[in-house]
XYZ file of C-alpha atoms in Angstrom:
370
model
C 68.856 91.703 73.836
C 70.135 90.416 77.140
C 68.956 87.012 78.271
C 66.856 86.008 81.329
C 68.447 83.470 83.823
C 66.291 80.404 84.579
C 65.443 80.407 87.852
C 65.711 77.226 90.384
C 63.299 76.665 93.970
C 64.684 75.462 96.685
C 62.177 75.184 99.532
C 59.980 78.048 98.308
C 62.544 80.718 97.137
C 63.070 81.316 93.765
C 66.884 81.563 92.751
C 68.343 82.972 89.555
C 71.294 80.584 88.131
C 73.883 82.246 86.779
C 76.528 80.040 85.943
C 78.884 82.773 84.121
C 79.084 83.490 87.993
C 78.545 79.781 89.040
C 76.173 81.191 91.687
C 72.427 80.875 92.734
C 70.670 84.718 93.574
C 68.063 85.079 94.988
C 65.497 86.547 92.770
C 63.872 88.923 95.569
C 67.061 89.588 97.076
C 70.077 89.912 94.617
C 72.599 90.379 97.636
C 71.581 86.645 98.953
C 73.749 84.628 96.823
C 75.207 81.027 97.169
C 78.306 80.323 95.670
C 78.066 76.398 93.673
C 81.788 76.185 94.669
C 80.364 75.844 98.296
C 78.423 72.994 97.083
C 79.255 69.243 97.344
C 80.060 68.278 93.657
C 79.302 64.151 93.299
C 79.868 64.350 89.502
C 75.964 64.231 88.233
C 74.816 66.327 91.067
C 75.859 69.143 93.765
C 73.899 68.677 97.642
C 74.103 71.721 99.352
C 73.381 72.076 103.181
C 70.774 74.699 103.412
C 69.037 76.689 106.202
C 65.496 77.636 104.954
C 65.516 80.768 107.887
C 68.589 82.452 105.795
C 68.078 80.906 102.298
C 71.641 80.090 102.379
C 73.961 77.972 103.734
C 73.531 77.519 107.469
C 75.144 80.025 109.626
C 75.371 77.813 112.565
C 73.881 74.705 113.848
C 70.832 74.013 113.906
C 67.635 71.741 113.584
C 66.237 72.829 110.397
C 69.073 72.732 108.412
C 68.806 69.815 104.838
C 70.689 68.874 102.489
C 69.174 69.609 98.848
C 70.051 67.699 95.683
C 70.959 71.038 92.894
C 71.531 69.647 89.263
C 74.562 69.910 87.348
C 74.886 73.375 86.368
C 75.160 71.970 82.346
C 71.753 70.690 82.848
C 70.438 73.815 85.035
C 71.461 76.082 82.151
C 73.159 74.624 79.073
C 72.672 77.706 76.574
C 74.174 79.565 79.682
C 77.200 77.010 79.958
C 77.658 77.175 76.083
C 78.030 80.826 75.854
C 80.587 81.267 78.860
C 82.391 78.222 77.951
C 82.557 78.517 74.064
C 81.205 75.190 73.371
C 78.095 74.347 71.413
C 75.545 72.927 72.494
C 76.061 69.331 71.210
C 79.987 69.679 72.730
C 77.952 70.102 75.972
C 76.338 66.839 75.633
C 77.663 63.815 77.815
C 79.650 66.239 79.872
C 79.634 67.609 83.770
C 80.064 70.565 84.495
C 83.911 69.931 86.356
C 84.479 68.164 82.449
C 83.748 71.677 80.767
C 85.208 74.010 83.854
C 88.503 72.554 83.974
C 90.579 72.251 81.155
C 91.402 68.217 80.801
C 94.005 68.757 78.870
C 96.071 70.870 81.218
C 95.230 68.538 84.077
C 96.555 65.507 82.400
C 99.920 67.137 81.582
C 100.263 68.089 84.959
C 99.471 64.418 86.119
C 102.469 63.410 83.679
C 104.693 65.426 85.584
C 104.824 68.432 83.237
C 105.138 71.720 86.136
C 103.102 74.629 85.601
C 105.325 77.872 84.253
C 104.267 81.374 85.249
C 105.941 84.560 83.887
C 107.316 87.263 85.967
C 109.297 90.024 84.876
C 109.788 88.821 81.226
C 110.873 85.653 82.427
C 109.361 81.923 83.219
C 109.691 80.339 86.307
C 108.299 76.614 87.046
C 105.923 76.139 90.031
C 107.606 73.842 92.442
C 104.995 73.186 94.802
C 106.262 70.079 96.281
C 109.593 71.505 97.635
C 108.311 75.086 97.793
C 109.777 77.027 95.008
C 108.914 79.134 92.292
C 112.379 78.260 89.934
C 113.599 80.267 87.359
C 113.592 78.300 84.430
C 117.327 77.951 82.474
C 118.796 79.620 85.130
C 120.799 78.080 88.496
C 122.775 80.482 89.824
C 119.709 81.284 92.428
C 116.800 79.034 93.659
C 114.373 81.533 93.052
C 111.491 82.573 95.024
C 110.975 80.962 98.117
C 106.832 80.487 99.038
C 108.014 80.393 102.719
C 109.853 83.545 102.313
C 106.902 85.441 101.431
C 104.484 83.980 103.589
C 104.325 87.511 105.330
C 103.333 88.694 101.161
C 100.462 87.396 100.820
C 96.969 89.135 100.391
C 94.832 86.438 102.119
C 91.435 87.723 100.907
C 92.537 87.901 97.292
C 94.728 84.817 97.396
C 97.404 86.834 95.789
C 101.321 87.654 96.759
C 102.451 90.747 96.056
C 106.332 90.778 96.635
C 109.171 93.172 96.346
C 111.614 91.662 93.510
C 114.839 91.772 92.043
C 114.944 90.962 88.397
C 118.494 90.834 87.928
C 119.112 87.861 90.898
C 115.274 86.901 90.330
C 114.998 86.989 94.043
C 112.513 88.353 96.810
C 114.163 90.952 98.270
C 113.503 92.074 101.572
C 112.859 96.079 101.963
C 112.902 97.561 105.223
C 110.088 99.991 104.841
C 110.071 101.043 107.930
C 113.527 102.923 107.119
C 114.546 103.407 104.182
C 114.282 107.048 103.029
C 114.824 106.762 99.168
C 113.928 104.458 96.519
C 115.082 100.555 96.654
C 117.710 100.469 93.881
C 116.863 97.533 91.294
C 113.466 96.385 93.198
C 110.001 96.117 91.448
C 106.974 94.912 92.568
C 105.035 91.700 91.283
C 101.516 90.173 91.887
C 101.019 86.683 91.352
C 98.411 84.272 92.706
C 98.872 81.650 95.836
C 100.096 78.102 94.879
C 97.181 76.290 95.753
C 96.228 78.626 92.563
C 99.357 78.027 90.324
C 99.226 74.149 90.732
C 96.264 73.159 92.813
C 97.046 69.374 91.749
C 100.795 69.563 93.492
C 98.910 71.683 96.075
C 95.871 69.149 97.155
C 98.587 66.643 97.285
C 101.070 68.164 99.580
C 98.401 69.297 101.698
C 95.996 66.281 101.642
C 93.120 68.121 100.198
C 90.736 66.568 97.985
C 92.166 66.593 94.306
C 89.276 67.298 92.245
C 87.952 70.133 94.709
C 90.755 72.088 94.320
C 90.922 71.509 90.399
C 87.131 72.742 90.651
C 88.043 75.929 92.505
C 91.011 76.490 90.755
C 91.361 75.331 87.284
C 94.593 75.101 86.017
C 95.552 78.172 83.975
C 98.090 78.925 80.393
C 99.788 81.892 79.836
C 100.076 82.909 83.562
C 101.869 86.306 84.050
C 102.965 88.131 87.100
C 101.186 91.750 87.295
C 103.995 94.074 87.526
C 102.582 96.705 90.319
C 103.031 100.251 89.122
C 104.885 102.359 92.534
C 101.789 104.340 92.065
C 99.485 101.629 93.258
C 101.469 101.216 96.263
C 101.819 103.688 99.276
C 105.483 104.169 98.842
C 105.143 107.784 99.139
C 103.580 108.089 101.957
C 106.401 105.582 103.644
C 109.274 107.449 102.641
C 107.716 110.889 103.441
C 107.230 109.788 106.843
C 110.765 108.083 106.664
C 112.040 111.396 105.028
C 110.702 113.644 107.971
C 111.664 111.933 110.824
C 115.258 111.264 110.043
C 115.723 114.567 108.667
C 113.249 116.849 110.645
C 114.523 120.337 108.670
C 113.741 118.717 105.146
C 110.533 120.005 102.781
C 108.245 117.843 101.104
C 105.647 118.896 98.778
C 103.013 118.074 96.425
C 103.120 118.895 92.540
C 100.183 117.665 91.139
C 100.186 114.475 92.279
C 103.593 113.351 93.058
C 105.125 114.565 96.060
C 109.099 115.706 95.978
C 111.766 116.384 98.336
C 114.039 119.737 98.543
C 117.718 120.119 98.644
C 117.680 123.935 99.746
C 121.671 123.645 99.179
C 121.009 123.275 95.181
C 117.604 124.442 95.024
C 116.302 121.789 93.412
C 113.211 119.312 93.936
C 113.972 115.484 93.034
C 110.731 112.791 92.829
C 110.379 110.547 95.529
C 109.987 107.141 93.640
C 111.680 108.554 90.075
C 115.088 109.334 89.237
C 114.077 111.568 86.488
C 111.943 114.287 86.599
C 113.929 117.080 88.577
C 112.705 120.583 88.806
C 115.447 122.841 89.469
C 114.238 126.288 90.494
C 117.134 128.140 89.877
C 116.080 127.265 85.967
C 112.848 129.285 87.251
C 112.137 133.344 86.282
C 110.440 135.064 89.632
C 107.625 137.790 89.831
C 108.714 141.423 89.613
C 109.066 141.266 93.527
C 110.672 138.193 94.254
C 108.010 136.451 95.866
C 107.832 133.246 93.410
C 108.884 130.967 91.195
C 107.483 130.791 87.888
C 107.859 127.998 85.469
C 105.841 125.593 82.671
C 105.235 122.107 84.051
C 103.538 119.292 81.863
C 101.403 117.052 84.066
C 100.947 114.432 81.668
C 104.990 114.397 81.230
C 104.933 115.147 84.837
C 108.144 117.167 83.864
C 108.915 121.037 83.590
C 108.696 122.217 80.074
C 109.379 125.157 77.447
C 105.916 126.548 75.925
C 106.146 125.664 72.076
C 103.826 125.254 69.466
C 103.695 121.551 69.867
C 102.078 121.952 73.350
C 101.130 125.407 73.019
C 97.530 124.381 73.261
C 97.969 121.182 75.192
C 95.455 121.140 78.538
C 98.315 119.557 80.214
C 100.487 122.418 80.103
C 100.564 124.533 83.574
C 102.103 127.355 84.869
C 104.030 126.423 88.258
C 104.181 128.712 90.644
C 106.422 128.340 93.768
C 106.574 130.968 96.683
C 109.947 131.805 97.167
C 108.821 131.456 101.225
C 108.183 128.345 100.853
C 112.113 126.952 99.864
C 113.859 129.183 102.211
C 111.834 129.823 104.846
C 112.108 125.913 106.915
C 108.994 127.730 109.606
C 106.924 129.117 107.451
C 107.136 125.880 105.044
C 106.553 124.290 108.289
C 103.287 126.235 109.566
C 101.477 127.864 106.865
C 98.500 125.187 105.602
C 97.575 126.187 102.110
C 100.387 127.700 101.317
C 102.692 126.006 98.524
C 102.851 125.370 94.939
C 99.866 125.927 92.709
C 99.777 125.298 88.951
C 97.651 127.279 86.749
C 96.000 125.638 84.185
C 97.213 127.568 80.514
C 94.761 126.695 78.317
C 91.358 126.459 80.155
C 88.494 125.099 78.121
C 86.145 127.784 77.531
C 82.593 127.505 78.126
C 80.235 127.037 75.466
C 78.089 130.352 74.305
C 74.329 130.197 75.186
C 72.012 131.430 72.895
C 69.922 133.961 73.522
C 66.281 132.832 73.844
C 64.158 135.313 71.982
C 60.932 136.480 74.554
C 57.960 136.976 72.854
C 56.271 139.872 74.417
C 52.495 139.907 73.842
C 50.771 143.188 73.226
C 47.675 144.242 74.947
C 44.604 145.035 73.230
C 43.137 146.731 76.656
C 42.833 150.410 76.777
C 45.641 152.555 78.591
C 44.983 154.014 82.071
């Protein structure tokens, strides 16, 4: 059974506290929410400034805005607090709520100088806030990552870089995107949060913000990892497509499921955008009696062309691929014919479920005949 929130009033509006979220919402008004990391934290209290006209914090200046005293969010909700923090109830006891947010432990070993280690790639690099660095650990034939390098990186509403890198020189790289027609050889992508995330102690003190505010918005972490971004996720296709056509304005590009692929009408043969593997080579291909298409097994889970067999025999992923024979050879009709290109065809289409037939009860009728 799922728990009801306490609520809290402030001036006459009733606001559910939901500390797994560390926000106030407004009861009548989910959407209306105020954040307790916009709050002033003094330790056994928060005061937020508050604008009665909005129920929120004030939007601009004005006359009737006041400042209201909000209790710790430990006394507000302890069985709350307990249950997202994994502490009992009498662990609660004594404590604020900045005591049970942020991990003491992990703060004092960064106050004894120990630096904060994040993984990327499969391998751990300290967080050098103070000159700037993010510094491969065992390793000094390269300084690393450079937080002024990829300034440009950074995903300011998520507070999160997301960088091309080399794993091999454990280096940003620099791509030119706007150019580059194939993929960048030895270049991944990684996701890791800003600094002022990764050490926010080094961070409030390089930057003369206040200490325990940052710790409160950003608890120190364990165990941080880089997110190695699939080329999926990005729009890398796109890029070189566009790239692709207007340094080469003869060249076909088309879709296959959902990859797109580039022709070589000297060999015939269609190579991935962002993969090395995964050619289809057409001449591989049987045609129609007429010559009209090409006609071939693709696997789009593999994403790869195939041989039917009795492994995937009844597989839904197995397709026929058919490619009009137009469409390689023929640059202006390729060029000017919407619709027209490869289709797949699924082989083994689920088939729909038999109805029963509902038995009608005719009722006979005792009149007399006419």
């Amino acid at each position: 059974m799922e728990r009801t929130l306490p609520t809290l009033d402030i001036e006459g509006t009733a606001f559910v506290i939901d500390v797994a979220w560390q926000e106030l919402r407004e009861r009548d008004d989910p959407a209306n929410t105020i954040s307790f990391l916009e709050m002033k934290d003094h330790g056994t209290h928060y005061i937020l400034r508050y604008d009665p006209d909005v129920r929120n914090l004030p939007e601009v200046f004005g006359k009737d805005i006041i400042e209201v005293s909000i209790p710790q969010m430990v006394t507000l909700d302890p069985e709350g607090m307990s249950l997202a923090h994994g502490l009992s109830l009498s662990q609660l006891k004594g404590k604020t709520d900045f005591d049970i947010i942020v991990d003491q432990d992990l703060v004092q070993q960064r106050r004894n100088g120990q630096l904060p280690v994040i993984e990327i790639a499969g391998h751990p690099f300290y967080v050098d806030v103070r000159i700037g660095l993010l510094r491969p650990k065992d390793d000094f034939s390269t300084m690393g990552i450079s937080f002024d390098a990829i300034d440009h990186c950074l995903k300011v509403d998520e507070r999160m870089y997301e960088i091309n890198y080399n794993p091999a020189s454990k280096e940003f790289v620099y791509v030119d995107y706007r150019n580059i027609t194939s993929m960048p050889e030895g270049v991944i992508i990684v996701e890791f949060p800003h600094e002022s995330i990764l050490d926010p102690i080094a961070y409030a003190r390089k930057y003369g913000f206040d200490e325990r505010e940052m710790l409160r918005a950003h608890p120190p972490q364990e165990d941080m990892k880089a997110r190695t971004v699939p080329w999926k996720e990005t729009p890398i296709e796109e890029i070189l497509a566009e790239n692709i056509k207007r340094e080469q304005p003869n060249s076909l590009i088309i879709q296959i499921g959902d990859e797109q692929f580039l022709l070589d009408r000297k060999t015939v043969v269609l190579q991935p955008l962002i993969r090395k593997d995964g050619a289809i080579d057409l001449n591989a291909f049987d045609t129609d009696m007429d010559g009209w298409e090409y006609m071939g097994f693709y696997d789009t889970s593999k994403r790869a062309v195939v041989h039917p067999n009795e492994s995937n025999s009844g597989s839904p992923h197995l397709h026929m691929l058919i490619i009009p024979v137009d469409l390689i050879h023929n640059p202006y009709r390729a060029e000017h014919s919407k619709g027209y290109g490869p289709r797949l065809i699924p082989m083994n289409r689920p088939r729909p479920e038999k109805k029963e037939k509902q038995q009608v009860k005719i009722k006979k009728s005792k009149g007399k005949r006419i």
